[in-house]
PDB file of N, CA and C in Angstrom:
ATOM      1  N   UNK A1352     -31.686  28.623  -1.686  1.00  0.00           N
ATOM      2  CA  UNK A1352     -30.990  28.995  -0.491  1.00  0.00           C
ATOM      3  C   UNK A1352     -30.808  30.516  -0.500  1.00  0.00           C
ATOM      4  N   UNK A1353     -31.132  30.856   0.380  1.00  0.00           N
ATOM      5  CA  UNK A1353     -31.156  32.748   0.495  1.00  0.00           C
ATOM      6  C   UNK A1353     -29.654  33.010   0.575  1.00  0.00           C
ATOM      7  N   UNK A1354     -28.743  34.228   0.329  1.00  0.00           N
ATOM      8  CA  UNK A1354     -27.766  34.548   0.414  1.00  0.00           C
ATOM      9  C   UNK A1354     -27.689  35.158   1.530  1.00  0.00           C
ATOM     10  N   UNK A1355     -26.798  35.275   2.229  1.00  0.00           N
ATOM     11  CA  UNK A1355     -26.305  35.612   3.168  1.00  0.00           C
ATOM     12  C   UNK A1355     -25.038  36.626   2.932  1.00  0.00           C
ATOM     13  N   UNK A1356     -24.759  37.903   3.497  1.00  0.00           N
ATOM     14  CA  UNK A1356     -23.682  38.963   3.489  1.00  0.00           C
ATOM     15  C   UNK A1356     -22.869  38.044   4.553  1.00  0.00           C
ATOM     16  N   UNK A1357     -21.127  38.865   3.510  1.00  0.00           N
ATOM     17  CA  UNK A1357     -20.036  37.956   4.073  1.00  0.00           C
ATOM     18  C   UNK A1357     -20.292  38.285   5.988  1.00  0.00           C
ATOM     19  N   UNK A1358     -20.544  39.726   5.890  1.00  0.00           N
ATOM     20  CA  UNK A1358     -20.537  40.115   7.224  1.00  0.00           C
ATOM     21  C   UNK A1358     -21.567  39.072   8.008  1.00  0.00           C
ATOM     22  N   UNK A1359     -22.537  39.059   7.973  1.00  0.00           N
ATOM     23  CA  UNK A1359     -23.606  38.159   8.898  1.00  0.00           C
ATOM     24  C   UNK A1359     -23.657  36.781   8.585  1.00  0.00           C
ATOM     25  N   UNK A1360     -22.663  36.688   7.794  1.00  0.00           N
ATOM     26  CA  UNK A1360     -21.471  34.930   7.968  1.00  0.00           C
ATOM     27  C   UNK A1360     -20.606  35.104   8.626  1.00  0.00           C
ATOM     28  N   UNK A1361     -19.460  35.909   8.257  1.00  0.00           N
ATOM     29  CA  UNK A1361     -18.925  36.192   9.854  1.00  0.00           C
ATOM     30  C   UNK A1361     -19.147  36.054  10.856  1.00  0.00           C
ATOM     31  N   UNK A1362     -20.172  36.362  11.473  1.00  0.00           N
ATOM     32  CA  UNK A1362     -20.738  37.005  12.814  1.00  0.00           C
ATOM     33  C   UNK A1362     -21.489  35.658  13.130  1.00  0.00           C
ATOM     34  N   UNK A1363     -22.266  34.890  12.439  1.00  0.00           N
ATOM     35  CA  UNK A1363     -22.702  33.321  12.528  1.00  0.00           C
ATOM     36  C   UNK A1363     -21.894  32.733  12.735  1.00  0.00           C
ATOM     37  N   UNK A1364     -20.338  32.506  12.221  1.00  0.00           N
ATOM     38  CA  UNK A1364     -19.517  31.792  12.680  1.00  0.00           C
ATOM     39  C   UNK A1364     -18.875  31.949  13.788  1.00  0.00           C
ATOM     40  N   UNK A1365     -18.726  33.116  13.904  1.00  0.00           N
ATOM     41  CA  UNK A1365     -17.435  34.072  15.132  1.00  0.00           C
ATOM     42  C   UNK A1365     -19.166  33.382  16.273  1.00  0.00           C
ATOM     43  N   UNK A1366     -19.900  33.570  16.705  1.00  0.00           N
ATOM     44  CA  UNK A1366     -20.567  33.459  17.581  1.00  0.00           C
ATOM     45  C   UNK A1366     -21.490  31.959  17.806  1.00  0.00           C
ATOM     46  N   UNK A1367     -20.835  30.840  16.802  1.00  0.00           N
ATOM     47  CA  UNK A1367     -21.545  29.659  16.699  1.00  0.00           C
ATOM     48  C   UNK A1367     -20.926  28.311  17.779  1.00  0.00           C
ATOM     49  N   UNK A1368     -22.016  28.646  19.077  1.00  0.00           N
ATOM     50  CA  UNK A1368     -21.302  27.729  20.180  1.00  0.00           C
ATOM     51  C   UNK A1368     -21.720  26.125  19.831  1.00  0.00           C
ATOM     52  N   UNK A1369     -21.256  25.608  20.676  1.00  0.00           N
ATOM     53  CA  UNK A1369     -21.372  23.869  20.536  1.00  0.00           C
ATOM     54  C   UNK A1369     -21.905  23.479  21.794  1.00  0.00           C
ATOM     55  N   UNK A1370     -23.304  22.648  21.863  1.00  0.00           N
ATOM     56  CA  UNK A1370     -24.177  22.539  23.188  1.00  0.00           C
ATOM     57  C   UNK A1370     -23.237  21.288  23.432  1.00  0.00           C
ATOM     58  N   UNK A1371     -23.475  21.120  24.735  1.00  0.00           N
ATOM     59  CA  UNK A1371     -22.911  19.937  25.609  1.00  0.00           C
ATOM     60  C   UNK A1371     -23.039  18.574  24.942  1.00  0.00           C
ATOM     61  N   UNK A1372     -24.205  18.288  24.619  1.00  0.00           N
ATOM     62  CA  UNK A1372     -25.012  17.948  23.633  1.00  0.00           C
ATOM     63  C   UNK A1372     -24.245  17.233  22.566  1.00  0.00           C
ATOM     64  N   UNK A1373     -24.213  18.536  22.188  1.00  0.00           N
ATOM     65  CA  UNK A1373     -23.306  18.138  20.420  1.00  0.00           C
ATOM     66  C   UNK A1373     -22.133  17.907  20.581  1.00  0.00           C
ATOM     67  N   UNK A1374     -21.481  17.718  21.534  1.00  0.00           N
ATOM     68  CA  UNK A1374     -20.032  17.668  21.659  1.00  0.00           C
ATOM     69  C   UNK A1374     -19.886  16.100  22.420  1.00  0.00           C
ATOM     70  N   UNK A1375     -20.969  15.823  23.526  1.00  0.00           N
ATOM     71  CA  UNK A1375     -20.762  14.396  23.922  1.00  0.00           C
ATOM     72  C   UNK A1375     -21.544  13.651  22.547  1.00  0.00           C
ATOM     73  N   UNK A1376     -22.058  13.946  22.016  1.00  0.00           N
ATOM     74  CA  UNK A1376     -22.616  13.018  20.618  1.00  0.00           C
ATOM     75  C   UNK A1376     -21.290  12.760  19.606  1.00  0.00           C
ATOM     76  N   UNK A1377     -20.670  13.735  19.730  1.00  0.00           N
ATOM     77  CA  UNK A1377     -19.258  14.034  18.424  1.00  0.00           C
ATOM     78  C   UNK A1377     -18.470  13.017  19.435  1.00  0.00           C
ATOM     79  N   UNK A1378     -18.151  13.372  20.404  1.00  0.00           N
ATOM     80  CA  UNK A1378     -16.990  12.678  20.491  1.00  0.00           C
ATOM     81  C   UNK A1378     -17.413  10.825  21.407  1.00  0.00           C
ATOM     82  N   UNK A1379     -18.431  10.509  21.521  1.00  0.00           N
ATOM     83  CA  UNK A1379     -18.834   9.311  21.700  1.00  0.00           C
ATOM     84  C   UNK A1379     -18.523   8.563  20.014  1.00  0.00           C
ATOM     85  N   UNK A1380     -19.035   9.287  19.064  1.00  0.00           N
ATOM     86  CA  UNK A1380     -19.375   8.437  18.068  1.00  0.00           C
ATOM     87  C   UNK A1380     -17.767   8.913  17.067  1.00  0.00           C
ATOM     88  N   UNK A1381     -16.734   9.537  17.690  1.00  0.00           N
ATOM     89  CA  UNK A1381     -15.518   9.552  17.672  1.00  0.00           C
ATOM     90  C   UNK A1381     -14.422   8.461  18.571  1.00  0.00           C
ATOM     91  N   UNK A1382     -14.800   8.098  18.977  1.00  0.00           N
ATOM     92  CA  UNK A1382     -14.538   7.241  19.995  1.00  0.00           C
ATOM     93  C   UNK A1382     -14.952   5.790  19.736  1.00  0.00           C
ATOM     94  N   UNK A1383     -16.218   5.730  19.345  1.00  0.00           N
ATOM     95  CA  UNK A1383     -16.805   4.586  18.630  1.00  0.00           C
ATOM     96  C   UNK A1383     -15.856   3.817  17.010  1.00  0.00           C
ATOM     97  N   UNK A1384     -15.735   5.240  16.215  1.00  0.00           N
ATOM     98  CA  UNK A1384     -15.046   5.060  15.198  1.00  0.00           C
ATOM     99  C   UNK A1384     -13.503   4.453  15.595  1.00  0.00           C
ATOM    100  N   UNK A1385     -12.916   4.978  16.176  1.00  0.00           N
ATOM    101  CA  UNK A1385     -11.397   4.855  16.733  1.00  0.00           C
ATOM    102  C   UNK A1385     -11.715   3.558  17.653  1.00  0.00           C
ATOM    103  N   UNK A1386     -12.592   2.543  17.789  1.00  0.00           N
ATOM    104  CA  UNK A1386     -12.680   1.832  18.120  1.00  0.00           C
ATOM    105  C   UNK A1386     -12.595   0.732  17.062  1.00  0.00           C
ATOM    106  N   UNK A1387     -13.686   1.053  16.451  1.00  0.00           N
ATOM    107  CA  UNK A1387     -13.722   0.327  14.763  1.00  0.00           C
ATOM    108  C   UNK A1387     -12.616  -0.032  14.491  1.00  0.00           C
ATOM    109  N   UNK A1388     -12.266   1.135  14.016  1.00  0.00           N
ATOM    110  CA  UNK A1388     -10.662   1.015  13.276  1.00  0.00           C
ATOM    111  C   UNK A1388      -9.472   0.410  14.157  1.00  0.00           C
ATOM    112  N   UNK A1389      -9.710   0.466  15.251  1.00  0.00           N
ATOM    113  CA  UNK A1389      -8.333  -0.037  16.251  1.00  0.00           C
ATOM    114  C   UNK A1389      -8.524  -1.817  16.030  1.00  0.00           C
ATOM    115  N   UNK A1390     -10.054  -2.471  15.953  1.00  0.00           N
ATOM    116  CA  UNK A1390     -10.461  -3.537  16.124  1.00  0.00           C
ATOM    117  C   UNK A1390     -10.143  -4.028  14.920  1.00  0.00           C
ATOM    118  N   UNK A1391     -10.482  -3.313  13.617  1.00  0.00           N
ATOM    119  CA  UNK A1391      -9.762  -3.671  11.957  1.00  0.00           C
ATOM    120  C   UNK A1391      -8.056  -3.954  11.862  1.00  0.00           C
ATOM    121  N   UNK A1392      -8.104  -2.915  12.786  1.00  0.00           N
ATOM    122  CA  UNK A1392      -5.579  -3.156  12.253  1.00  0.00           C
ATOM    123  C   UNK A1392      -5.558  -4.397  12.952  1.00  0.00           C
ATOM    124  N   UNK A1393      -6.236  -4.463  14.105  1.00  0.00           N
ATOM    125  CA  UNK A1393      -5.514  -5.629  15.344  1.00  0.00           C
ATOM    126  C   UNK A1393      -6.029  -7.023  14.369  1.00  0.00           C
ATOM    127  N   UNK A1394      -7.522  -6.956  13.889  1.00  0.00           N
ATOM    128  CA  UNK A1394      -7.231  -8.572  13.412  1.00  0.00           C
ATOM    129  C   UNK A1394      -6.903  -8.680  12.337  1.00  0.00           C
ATOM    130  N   UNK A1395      -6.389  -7.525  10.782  1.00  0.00           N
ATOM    131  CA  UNK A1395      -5.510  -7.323   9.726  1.00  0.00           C
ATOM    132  C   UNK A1395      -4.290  -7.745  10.051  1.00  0.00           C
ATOM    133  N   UNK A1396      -3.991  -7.474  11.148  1.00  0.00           N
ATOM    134  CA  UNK A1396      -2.449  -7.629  11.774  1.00  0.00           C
ATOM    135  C   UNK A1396      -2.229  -9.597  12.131  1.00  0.00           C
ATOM    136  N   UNK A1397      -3.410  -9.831  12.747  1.00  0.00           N
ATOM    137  CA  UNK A1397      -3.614 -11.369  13.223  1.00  0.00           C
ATOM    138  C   UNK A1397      -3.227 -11.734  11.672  1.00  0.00           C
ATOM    139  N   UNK A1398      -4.338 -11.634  10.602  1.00  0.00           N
ATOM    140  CA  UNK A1398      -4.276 -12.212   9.156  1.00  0.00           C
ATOM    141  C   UNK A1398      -2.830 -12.163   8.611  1.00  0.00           C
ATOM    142  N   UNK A1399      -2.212 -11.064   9.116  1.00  0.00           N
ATOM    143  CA  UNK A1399      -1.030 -11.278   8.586  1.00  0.00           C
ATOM    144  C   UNK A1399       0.085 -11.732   8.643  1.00  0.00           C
ATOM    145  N   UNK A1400      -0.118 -12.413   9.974  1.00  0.00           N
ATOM    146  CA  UNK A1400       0.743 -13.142  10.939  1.00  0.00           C
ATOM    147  C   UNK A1400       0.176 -14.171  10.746  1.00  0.00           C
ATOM    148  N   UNK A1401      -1.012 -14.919  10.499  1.00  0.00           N
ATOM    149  CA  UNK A1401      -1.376 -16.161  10.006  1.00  0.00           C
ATOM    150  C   UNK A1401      -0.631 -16.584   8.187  1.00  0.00           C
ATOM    151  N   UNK A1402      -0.946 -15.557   7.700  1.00  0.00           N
ATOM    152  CA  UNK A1402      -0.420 -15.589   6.200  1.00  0.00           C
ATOM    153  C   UNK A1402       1.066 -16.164   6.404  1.00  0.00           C
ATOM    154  N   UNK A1403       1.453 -14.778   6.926  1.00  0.00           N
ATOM    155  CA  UNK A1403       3.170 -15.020   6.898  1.00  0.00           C
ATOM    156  C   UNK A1403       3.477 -16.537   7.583  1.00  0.00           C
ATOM    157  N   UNK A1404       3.193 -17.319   8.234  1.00  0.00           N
ATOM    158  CA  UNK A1404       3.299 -18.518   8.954  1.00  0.00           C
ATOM    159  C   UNK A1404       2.973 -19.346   8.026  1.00  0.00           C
ATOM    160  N   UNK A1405       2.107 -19.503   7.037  1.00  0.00           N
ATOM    161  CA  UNK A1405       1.642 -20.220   6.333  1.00  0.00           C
ATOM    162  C   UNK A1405       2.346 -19.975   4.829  1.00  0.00           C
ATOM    163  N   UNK A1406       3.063 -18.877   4.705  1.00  0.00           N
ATOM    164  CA  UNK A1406       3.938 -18.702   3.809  1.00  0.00           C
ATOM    165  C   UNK A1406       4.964 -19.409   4.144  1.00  0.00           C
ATOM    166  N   UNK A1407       5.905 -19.161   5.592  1.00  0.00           N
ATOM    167  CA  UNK A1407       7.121 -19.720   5.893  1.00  0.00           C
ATOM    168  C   UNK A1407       7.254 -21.351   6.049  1.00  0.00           C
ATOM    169  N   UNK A1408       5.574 -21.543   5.970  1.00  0.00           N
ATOM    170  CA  UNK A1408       5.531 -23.197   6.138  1.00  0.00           C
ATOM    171  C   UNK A1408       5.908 -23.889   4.568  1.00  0.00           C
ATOM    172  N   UNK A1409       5.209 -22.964   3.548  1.00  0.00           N
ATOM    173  CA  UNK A1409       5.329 -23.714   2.348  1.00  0.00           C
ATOM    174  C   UNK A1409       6.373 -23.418   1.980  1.00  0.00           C
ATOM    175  N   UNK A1410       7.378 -22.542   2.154  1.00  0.00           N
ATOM    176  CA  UNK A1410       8.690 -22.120   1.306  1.00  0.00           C
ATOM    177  C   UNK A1410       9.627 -23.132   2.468  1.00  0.00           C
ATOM    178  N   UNK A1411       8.864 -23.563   3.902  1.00  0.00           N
ATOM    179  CA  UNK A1411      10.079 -24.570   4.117  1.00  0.00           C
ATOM    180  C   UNK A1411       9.842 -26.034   3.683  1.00  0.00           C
ATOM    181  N   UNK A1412       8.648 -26.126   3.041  1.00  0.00           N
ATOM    182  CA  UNK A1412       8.116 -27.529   2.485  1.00  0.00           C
ATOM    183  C   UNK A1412       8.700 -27.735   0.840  1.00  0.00           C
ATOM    184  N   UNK A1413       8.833 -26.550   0.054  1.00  0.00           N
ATOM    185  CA  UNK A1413       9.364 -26.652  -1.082  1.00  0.00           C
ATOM    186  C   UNK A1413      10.608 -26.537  -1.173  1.00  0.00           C
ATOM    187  N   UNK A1414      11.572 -25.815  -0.255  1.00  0.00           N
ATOM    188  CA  UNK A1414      12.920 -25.938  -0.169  1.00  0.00           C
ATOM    189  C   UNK A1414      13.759 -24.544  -0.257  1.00  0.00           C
ATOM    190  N   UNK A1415      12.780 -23.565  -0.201  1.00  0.00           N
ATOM    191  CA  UNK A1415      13.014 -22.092  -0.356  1.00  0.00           C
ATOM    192  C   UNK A1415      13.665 -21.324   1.209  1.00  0.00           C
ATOM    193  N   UNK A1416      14.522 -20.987   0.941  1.00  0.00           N
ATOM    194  CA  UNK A1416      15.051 -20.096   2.353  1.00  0.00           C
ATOM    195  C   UNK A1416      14.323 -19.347   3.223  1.00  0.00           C
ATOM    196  N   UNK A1417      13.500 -18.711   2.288  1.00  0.00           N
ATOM    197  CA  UNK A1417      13.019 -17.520   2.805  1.00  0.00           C
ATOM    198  C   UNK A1417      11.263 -17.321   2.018  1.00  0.00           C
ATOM    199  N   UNK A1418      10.277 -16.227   2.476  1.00  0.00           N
ATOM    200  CA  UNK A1418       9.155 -16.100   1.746  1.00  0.00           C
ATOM    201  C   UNK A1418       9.096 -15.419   0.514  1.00  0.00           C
ATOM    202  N   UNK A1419      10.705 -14.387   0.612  1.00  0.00           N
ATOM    203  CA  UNK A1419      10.674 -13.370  -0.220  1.00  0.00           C
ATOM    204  C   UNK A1419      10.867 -14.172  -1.592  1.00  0.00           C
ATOM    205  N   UNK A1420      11.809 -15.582  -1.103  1.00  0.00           N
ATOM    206  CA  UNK A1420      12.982 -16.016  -2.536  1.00  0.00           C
ATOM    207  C   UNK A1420      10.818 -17.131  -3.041  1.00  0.00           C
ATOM    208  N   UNK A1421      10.249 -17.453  -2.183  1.00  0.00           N
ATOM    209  CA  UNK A1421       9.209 -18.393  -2.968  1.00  0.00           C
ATOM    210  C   UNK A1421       8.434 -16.975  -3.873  1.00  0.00           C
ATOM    211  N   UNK A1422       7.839 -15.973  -2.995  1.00  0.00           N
ATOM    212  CA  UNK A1422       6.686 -15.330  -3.818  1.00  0.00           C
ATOM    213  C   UNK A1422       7.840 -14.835  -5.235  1.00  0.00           C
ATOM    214  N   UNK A1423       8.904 -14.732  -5.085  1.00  0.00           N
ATOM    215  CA  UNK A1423       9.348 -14.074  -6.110  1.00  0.00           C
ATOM    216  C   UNK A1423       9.504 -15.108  -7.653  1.00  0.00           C
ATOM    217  N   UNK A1424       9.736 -15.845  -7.083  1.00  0.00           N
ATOM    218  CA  UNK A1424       9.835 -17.321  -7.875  1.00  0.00           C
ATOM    219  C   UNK A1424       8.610 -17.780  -8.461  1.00  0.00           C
ATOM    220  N   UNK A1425       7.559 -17.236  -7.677  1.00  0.00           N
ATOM    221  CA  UNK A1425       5.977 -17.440  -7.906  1.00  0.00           C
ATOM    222  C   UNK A1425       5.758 -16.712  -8.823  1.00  0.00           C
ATOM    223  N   UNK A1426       6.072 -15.450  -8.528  1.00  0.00           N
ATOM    224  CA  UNK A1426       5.778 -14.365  -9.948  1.00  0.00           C
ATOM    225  C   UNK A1426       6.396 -14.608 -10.976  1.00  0.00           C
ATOM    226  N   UNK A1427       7.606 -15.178 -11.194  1.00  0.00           N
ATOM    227  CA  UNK A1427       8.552 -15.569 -11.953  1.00  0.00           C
ATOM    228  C   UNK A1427       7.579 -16.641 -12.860  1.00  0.00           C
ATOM    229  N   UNK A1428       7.196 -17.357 -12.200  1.00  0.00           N
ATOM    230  CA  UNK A1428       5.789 -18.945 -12.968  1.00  0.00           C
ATOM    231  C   UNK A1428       5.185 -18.402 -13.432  1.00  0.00           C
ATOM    232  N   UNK A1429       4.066 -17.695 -12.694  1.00  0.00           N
ATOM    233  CA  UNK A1429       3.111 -16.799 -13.284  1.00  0.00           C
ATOM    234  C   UNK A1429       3.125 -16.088 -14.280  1.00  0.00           C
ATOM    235  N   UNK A1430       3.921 -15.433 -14.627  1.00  0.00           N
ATOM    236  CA  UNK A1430       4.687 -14.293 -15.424  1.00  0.00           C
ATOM    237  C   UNK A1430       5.038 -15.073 -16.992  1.00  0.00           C
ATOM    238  N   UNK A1431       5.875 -16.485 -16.854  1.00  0.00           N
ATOM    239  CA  UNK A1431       6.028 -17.139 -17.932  1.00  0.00           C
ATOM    240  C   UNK A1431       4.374 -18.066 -18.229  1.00  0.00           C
ATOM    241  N   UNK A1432       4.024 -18.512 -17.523  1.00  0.00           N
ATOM    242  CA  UNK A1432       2.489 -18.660 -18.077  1.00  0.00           C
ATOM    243  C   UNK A1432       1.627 -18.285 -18.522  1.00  0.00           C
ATOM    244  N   UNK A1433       1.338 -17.047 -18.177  1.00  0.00           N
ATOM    245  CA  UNK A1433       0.198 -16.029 -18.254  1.00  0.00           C
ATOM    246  C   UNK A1433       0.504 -14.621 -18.894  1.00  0.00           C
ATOM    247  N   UNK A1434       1.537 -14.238 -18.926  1.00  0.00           N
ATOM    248  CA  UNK A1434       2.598 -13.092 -19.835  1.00  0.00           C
ATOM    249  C   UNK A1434       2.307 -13.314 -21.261  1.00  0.00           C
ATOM    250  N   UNK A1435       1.682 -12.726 -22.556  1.00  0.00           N
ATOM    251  CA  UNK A1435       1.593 -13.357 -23.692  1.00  0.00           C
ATOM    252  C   UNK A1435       3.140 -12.746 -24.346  1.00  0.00           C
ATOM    253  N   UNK A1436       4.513 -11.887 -24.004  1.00  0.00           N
ATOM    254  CA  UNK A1436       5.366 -11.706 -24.502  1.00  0.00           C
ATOM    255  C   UNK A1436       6.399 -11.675 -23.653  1.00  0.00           C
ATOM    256  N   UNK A1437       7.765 -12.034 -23.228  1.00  0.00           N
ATOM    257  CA  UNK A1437       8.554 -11.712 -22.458  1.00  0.00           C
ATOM    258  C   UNK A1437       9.368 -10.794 -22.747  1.00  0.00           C
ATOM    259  N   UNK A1438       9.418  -9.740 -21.841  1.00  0.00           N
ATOM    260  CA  UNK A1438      10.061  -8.612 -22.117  1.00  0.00           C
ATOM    261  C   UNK A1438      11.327  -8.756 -21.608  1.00  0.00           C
ATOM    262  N   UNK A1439      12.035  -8.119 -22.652  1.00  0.00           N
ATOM    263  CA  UNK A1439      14.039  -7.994 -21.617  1.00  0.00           C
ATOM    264  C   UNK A1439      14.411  -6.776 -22.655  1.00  0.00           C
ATOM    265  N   UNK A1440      15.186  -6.003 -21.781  1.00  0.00           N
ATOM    266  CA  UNK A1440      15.883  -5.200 -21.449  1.00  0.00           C
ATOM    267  C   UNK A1440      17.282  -5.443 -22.415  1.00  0.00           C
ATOM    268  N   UNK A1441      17.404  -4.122 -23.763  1.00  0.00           N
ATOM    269  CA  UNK A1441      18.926  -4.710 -24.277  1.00  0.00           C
ATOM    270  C   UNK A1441      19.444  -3.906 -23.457  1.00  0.00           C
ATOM    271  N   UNK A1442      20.748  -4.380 -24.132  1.00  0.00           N
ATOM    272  CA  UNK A1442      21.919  -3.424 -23.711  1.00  0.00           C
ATOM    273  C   UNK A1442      21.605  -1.879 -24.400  1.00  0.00           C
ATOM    274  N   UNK A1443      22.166  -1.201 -23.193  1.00  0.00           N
ATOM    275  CA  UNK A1443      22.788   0.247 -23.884  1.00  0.00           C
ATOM    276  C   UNK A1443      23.000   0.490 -24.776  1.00  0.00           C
ATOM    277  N   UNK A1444      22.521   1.389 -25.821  1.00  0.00           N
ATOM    278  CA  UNK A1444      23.396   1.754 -27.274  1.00  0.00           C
ATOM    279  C   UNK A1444      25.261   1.984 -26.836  1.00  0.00           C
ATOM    280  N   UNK A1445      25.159   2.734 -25.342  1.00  0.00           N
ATOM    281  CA  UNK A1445      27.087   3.127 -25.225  1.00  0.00           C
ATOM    282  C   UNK A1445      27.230   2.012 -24.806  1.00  0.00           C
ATOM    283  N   UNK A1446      26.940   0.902 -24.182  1.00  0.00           N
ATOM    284  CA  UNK A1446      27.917  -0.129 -23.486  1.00  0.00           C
ATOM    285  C   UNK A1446      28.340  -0.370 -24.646  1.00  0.00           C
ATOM    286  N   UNK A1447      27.354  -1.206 -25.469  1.00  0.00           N
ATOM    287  CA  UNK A1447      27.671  -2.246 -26.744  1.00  0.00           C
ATOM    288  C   UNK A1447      28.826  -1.208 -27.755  1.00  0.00           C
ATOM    289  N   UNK A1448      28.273  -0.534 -27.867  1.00  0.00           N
ATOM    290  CA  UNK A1448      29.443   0.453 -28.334  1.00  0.00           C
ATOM    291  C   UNK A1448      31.199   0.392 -28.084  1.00  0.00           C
ATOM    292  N   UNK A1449      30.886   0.689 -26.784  1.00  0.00           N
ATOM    293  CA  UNK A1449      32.140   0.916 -26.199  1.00  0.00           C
ATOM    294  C   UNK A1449      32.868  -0.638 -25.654  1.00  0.00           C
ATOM    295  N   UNK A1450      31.694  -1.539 -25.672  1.00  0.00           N
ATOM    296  CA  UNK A1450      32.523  -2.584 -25.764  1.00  0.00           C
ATOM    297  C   UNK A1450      33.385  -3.144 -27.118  1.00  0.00           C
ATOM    298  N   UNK A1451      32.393  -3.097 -28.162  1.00  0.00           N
ATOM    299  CA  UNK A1451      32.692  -2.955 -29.643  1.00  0.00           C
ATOM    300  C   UNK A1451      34.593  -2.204 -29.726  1.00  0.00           C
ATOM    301  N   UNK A1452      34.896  -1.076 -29.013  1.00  0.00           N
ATOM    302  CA  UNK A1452      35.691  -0.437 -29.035  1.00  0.00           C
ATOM    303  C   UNK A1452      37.078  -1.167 -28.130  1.00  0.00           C
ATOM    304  N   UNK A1453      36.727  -1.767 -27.002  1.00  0.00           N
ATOM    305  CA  UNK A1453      37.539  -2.714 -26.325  1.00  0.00           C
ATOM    306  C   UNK A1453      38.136  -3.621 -27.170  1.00  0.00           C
ATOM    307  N   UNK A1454      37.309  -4.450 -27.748  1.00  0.00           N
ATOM    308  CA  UNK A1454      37.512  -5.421 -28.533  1.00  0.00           C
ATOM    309  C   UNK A1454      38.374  -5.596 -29.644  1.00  0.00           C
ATOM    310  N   UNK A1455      38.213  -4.098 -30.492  1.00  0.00           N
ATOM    311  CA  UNK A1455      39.066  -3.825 -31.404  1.00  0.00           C
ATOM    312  C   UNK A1455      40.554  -3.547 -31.110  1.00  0.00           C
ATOM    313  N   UNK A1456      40.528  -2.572 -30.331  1.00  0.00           N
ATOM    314  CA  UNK A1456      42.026  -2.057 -29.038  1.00  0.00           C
ATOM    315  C   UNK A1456      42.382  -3.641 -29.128  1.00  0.00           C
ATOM    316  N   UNK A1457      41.656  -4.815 -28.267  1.00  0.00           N
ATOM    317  CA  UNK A1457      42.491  -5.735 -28.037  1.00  0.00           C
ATOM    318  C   UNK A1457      43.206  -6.678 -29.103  1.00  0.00           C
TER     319      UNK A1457
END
């Protein structure tokens, strides 16, 4: 690729028009895209309104209030099945401490 001076890059850019041409091609196939994508959310959106319905059906078939209380309960199964260690959380070095300290006081 030959080099080009910053100046007569400059001057290529400062003077680089856009034919009629290139601009109904850009924005047809801009338009096309934003079509695409408008047609992807709308039936993502359908799927997810089918899901969620089919969620609220089984959490009212198993006895669950809500979708949030089944999937959570789901992960909860999953988690003890497929988890090879269960992790928990001790206490604080200060709670236990300072409970230690209650205890004695009492």
């Amino acid at each position: 690729m030959p080099k080009v001076s910053p100046r007569r890059h400059r001057s290529a850019v400062m003077n680089f028009r856009v034919t009629p041409a290139v601009a109904r091609y850009v924005k047809t196939t801009a338009d096309e895209l934003h079509e695409s994508v408008s047609d992807f959310i709308r039936e993502a959106l359908k799927m997810r309104i089918e899901v969620r319905r089919t969620y609220l059906e089984v959490a009212d078939e198993m006895g669950y209030k809500d979708v949030d209380t089944l999937i959570w309960h789901a992960v909860q199964e999953y988690a003890k099945r497929h988890a090879p260690v269960v992790i928990t959380m001790p206490k604080m070095p200060e709670q236990s401490e300072m409970d230690l300290e209650t205890q004695e006081e009492e």
